[in-house]
Coordinates of C-alpha atoms in Angstrom, one line a residue:
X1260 CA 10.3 1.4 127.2
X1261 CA 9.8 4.4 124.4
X1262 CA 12.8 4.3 121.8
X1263 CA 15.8 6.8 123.3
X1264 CA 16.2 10.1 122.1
X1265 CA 20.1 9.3 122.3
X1266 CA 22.4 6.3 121.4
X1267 CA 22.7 5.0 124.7
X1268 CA 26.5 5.5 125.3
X1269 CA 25.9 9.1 124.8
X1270 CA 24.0 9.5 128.2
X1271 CA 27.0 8.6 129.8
X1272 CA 29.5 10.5 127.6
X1273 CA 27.6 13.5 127.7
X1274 CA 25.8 13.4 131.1
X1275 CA 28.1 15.8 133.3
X1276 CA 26.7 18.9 131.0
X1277 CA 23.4 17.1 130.4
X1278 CA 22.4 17.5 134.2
X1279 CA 23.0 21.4 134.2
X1280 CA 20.1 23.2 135.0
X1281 CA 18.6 24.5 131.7
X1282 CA 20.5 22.3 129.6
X1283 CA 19.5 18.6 130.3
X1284 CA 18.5 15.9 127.3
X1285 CA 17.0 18.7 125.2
X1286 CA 19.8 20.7 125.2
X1287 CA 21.8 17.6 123.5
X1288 CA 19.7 16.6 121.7
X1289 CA 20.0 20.3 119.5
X1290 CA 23.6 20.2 119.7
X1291 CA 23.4 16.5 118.2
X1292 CA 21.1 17.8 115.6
X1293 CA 23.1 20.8 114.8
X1294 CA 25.4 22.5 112.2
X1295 CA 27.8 24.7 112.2
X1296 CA 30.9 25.6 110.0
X1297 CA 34.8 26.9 111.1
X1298 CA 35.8 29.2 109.1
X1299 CA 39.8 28.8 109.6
X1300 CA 41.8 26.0 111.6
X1301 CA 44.1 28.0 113.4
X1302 CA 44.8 29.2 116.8
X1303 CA 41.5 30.3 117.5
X1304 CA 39.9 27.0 115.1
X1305 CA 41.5 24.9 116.8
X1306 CA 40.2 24.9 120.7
X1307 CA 36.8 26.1 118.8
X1308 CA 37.0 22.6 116.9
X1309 CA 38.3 20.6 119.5
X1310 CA 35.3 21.8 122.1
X1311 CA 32.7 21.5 119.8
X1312 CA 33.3 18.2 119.2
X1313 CA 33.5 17.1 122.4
X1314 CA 30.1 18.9 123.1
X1315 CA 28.4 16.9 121.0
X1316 CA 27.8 18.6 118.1
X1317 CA 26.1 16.7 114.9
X1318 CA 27.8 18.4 112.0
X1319 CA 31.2 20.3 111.8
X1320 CA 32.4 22.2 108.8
X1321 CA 35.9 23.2 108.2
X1322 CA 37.2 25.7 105.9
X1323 CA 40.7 26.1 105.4
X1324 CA 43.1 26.2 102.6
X1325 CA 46.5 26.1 104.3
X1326 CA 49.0 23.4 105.2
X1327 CA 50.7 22.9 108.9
X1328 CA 53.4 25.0 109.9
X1329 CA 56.0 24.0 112.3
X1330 CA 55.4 27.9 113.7
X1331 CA 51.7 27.0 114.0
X1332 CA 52.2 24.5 116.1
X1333 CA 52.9 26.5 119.4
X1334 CA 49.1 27.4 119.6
X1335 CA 47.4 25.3 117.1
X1336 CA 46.8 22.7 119.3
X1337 CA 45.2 20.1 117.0
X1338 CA 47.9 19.8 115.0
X1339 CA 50.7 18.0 115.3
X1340 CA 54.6 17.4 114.3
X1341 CA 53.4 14.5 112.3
X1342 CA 50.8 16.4 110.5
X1343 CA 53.8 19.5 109.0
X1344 CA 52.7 19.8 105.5
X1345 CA 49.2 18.5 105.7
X1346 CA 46.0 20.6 105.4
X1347 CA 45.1 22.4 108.7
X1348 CA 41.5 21.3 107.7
X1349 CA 42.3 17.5 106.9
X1350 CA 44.9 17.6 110.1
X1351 CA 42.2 19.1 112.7
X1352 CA 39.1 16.8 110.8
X1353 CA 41.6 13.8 111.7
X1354 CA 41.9 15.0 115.4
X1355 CA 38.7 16.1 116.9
X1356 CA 36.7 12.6 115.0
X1357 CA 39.6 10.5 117.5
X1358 CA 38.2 13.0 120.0
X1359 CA 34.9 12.1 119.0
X1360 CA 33.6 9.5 116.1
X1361 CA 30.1 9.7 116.1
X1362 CA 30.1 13.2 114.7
X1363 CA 29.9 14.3 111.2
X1364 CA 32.6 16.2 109.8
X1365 CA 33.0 18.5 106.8
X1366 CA 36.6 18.8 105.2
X1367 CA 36.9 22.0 102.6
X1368 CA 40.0 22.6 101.9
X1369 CA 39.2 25.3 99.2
X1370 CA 39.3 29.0 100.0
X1371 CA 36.5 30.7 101.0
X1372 CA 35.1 33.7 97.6
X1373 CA 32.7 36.0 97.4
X1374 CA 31.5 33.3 94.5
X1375 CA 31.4 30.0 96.8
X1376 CA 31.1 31.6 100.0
X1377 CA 27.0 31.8 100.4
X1378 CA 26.4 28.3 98.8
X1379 CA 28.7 26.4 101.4
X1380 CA 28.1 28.4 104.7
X1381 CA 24.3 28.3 104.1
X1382 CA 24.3 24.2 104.9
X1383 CA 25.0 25.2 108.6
X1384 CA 23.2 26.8 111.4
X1385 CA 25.9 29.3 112.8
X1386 CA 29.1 30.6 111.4
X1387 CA 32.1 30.5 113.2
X1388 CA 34.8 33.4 112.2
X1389 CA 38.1 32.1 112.8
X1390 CA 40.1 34.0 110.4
X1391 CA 43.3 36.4 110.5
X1392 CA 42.2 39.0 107.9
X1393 CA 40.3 41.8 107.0
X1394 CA 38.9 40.6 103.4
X1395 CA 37.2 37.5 105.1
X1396 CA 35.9 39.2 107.8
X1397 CA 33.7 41.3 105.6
X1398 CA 33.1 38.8 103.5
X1399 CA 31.6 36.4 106.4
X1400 CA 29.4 39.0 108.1
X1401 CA 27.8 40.0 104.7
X1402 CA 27.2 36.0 103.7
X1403 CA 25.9 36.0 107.3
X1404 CA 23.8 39.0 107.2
X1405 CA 21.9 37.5 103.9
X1406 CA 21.0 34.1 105.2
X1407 CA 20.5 35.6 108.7
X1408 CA 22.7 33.5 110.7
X1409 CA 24.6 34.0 113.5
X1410 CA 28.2 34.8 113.7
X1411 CA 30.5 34.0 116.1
X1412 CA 34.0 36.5 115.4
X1413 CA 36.9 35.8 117.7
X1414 CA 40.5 37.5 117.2
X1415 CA 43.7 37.3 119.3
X1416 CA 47.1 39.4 119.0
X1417 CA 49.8 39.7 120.9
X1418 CA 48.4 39.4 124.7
X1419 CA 44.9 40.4 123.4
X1420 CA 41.9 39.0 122.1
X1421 CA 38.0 40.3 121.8
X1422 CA 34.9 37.9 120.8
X1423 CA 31.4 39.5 119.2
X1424 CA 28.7 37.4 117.6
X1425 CA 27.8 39.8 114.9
X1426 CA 23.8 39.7 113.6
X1427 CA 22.7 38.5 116.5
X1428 CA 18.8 38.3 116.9
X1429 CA 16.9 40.8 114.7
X1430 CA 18.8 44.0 115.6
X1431 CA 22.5 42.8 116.5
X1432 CA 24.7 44.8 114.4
X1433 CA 27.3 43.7 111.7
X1434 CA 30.5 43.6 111.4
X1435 CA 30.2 46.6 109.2
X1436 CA 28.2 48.8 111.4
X1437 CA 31.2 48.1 114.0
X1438 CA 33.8 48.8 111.5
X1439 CA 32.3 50.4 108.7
X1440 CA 36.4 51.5 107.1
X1441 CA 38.9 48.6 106.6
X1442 CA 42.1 49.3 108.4
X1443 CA 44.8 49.6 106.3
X1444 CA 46.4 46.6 104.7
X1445 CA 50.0 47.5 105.9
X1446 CA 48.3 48.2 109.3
X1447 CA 46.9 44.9 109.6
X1448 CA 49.6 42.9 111.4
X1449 CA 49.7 39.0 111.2
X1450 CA 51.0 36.7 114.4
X1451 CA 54.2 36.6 112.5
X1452 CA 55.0 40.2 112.4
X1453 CA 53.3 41.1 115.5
X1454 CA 52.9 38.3 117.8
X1455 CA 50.9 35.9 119.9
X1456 CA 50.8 34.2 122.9
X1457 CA 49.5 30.9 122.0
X1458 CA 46.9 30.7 125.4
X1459 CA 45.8 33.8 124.3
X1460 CA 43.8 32.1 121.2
X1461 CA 43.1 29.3 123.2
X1462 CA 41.3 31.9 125.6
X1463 CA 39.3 33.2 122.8
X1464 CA 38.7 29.8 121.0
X1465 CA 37.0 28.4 123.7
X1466 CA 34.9 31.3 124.2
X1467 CA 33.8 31.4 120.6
X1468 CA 33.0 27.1 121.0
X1469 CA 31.1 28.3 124.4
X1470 CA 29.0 31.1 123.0
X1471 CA 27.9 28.6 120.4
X1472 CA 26.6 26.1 122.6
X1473 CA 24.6 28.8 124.6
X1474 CA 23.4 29.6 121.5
X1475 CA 22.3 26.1 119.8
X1476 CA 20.9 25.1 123.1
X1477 CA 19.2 28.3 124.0
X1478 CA 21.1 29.4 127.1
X1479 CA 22.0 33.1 125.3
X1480 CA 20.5 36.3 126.1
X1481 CA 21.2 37.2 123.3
X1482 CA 22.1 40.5 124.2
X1483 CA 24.9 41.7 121.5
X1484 CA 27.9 43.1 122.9
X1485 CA 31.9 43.0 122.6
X1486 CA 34.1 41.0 124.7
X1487 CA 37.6 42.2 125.3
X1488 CA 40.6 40.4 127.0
X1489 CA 43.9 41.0 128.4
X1490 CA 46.2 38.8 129.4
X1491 CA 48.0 41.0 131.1
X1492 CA 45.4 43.4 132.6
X1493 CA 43.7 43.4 135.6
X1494 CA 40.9 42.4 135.6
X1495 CA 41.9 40.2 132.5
X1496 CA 38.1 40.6 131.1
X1497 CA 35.9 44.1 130.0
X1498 CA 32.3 43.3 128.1
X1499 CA 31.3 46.1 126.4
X1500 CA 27.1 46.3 125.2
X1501 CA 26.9 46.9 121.4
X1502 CA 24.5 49.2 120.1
X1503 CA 21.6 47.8 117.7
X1504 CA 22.5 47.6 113.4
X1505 CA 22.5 51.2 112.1
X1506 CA 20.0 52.0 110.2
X1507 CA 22.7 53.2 107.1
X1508 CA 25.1 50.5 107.3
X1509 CA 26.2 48.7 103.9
X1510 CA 25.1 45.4 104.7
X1511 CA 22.6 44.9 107.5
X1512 CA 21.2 48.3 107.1
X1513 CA 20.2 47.9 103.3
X1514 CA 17.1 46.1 102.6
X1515 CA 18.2 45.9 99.4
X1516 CA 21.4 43.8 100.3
X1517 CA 21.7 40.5 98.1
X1518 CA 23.7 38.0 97.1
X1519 CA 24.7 39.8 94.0
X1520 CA 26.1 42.3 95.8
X1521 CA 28.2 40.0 97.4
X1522 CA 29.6 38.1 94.8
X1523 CA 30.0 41.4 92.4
X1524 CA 32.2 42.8 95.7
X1525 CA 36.5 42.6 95.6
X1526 CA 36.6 42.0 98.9
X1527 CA 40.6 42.1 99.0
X1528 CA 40.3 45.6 96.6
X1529 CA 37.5 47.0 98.9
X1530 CA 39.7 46.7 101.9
X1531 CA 43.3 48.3 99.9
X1532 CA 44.4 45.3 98.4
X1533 CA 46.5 42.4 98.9
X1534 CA 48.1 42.0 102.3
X1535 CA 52.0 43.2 102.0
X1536 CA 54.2 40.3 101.2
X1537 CA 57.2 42.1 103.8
X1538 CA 59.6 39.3 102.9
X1539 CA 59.3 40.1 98.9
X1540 CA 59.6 43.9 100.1
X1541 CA 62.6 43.0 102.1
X1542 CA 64.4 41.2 99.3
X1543 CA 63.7 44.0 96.5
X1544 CA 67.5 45.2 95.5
X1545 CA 65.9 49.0 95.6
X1546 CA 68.2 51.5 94.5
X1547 CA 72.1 50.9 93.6
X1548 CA 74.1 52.1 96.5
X1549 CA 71.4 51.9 99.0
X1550 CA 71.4 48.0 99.8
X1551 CA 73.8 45.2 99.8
X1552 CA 72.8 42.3 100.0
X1553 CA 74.1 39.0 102.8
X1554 CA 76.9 38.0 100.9
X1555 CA 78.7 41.8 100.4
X1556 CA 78.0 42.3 104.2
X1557 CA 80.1 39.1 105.3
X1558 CA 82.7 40.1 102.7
X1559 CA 83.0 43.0 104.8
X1560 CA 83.2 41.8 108.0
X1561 CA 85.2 38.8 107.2
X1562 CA 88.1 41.5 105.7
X1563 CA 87.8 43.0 108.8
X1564 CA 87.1 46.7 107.6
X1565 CA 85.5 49.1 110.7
X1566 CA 82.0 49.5 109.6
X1567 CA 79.0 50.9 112.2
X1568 CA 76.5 47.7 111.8
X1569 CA 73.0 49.0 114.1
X1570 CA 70.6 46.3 114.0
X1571 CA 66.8 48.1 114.2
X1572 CA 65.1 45.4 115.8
X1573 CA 62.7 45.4 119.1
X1574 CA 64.7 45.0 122.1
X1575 CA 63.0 42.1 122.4
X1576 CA 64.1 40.2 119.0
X1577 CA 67.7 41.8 119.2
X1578 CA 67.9 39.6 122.9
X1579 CA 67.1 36.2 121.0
X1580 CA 69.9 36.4 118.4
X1581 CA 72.4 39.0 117.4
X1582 CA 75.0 39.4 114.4
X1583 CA 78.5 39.5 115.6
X1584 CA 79.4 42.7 116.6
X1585 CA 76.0 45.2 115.8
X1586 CA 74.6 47.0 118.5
X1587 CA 70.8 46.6 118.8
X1588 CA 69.3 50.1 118.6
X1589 CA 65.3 49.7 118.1
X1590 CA 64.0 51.7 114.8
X1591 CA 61.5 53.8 116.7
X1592 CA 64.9 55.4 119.0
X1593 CA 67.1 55.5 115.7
X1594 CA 64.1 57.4 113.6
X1595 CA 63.7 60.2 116.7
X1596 CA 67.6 61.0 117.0
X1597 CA 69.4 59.4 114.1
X1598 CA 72.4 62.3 114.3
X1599 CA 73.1 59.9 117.5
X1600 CA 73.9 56.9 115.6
X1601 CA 76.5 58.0 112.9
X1602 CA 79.7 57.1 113.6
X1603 CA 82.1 60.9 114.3
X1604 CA 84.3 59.4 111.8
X1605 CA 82.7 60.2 108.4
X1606 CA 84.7 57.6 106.6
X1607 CA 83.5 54.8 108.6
X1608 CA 80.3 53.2 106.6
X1609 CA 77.2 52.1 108.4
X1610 CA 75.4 49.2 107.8
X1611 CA 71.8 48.6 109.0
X1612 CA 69.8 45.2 110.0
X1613 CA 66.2 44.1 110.8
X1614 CA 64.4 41.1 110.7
X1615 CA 63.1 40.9 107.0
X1616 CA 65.0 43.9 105.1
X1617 CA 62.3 46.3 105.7
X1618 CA 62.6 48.6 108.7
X1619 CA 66.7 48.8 108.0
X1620 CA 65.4 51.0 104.8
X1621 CA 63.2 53.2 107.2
X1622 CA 66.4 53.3 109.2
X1623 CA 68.8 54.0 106.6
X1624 CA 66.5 56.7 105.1
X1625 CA 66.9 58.1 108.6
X1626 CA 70.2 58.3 108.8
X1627 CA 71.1 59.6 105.4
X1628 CA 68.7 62.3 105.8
X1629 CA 70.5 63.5 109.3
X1630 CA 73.4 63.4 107.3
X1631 CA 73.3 63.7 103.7
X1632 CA 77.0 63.0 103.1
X1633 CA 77.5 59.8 105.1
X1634 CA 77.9 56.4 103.8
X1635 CA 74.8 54.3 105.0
X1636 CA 73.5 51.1 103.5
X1637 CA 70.8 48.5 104.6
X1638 CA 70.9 44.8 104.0
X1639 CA 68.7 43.4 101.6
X1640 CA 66.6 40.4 103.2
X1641 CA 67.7 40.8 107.0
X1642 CA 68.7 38.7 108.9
X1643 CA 66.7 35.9 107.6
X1644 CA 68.7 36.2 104.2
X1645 CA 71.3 36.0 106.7
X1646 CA 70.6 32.8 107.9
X1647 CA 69.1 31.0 104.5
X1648 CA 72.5 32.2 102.3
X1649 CA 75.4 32.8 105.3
X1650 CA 75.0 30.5 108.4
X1651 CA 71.8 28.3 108.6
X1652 CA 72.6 28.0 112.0
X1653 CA 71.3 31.4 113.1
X1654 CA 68.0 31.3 114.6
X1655 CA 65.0 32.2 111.6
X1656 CA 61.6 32.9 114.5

């Protein structure tokens, strides 16, 4: 008998997809013999990871630069309790080879430059974007538009999530063409500020590991087009047909477009620099007379004095912890009437809450403005100050 194609153990661990119809022993055979690289090991890295591996295929990159989170691990399902404060990449490298050993897998635990970025994605046949953030989004659609690979974008917030493989085939357009302006860098909400069911990314992960099996094995049309997804809509899924590259964007429209122009780029600058640090902005002291910080505010109530204290949360966080005696009064209501929310006693002081010590100055601004005379202050660091300096016993989320 000729020499097998396969170790011989594979036939049987990957026979159930082996006997599709268009996929069979030459469509594992590719994914054996193929490469490709994760760029993040998150909530959408993860189920990408974990599928790809149990696919079959040869060589797995991961990039990622950050260390397990206990919040992570409500949707980043490779990781573990036992692996808090290890590297996401090192932690999901150790999972999927127990899911599968014969694979090869890539740990880089450095962050992905402009400088680094085209030397260690070109090693791999498709490029998996995996990533939270505007800077690295750009960044892996150029790299990807220079060595004319594939890439395979998923993102997920809230109860939404969309997948795109950007330069796909000759004329599938770039991230750029899609979104040729950055969105704003305090417009650009994380999971943390905004969100995220964890099924939701596990939704999209697995899409993004499926799309790049079609792909390696030759079962995509490769017709490029956006996928959206709802977890709340009905019907949950809406495909929408991407027009071909335009013929002016930056990247994949410039014939001209090179690694130097990559590497010369400030990709963090080009899209309005750095991401806010809110909890830094919530702890600035500001102006004297404006803020107090935790330990004034429980003076205050400890003595007993009548104060107003609104906290400016969503409905939706106020219901998962309160503050003694505030009343919950979301910032959008507060900024459209805030004459509403004074107390008729102009000697009684108000003092305003929020999560981080950031919307409570939106909110005090408010108030101040609607009455120019009143005495309003907001408390430096929220309620998380709250809990790391007063009681460690109220719920941080």
């Amino acid at each position: 008998m000729a020499s097998l194609p396969l170790p011989l153990l594979d036939y049987q661990r990957y026979g159930r997809q082996m006997i599709l119809d268009g996929f069979g022993l030459a469509g594992q055979v590719k994914l054996k013999q193929s490469s490709v690289v994760v760029v993040g090991a998150g909530g959408l890295g993860c189920p990408v990871l974990q599928y790809l591996a149990a696919a079959g295929v040869g060589t797995i990159g991961i990039i990622d630069d950050d260390i397990v989170e206990l919040s992570n691990l409500q949707r980043q399902i490779l990781h573990a309790e036992s692996s808090l404060g290890v590297h996401k990449a090192e932690s999901a490298a150790e999972s999927i080879s127990r899911i599968n050993s014969s694979i090869h897998v890539d740990v880089i635990k450095s962050r992905l430059t402009p400088q680094n970025a085209l030397e260690i994605l070109s090693r791999y046949n498709i490029i998996l974007d995996c990533t939270d953030n505007a800077p690295t989004r750009y960044l892996l659609s150029d790299v990807a538009v220079v060595l004319k690979k594939p890439l395979v974008s998923g993102a997920a917030q809230k109860y939404e999530g969309q997948l795109v493989i950007y330069s796909l085939g000759p004329d599938g357009p770039c991230y750029r063409c899609l979104f040729p302006k950055p969105p704003a860098p305090e417009a650009a909400g994380t999971c943390e500020e905004t969100g995220i069911l964890g099924a939701v990314t596990g939704i999209v992960g697995n899409l993004q590991a499926l799309e790049t099996i079609k792909l390696i094995t030759g079962l995509h049309e490769m017709k490029p087009s956006m996928l959206l997804f709802s977890a709340l809509g009905s019907p949950p899924f809406r495909s929408i047909k991407l027009r071909s590259r335009k013929a002016d964007c930056a990247a994949c429209g410039n014939q001209d477009f090179n690694l130097n122009m990559i590497t010369e780029t400030d990709y963090v600058q080009a899209c309005g620099g750095p991401r806010p640090d809110w909890v830094q902005r919530g702890l600035a002291s500001g102006n004297t007379g404006y803020r107090v910080n935790v330990k004034e505010l429980k003076k205050i109530l400890d003595e007993g004095r009548s104060v107003n204290l609104i906290d400016v949360r969503p409905s939706t966080e106020f219901g998962i912890c309160q503050l003694g005696s505030a009343q919950g009064v979301p910032l959008h209501e507060l900024v459209a009437k805030p004459e509403a929310y004074l107390p008729a006693d102009h000697t009684i002081p108000t003092y305003i809450l929020c999560r981080l010590g950031n919307d409570s100055q939106i909110a005090a601004d408010a108030l101040r403005s609607s009455r120019p005379n009143s005495e309003v202050w907001d408390v430096i660091g929220g309620l998380q100050a709250w809990s790391r300096e007063i009681d460690p016993n109220f719920p941080i989320y």
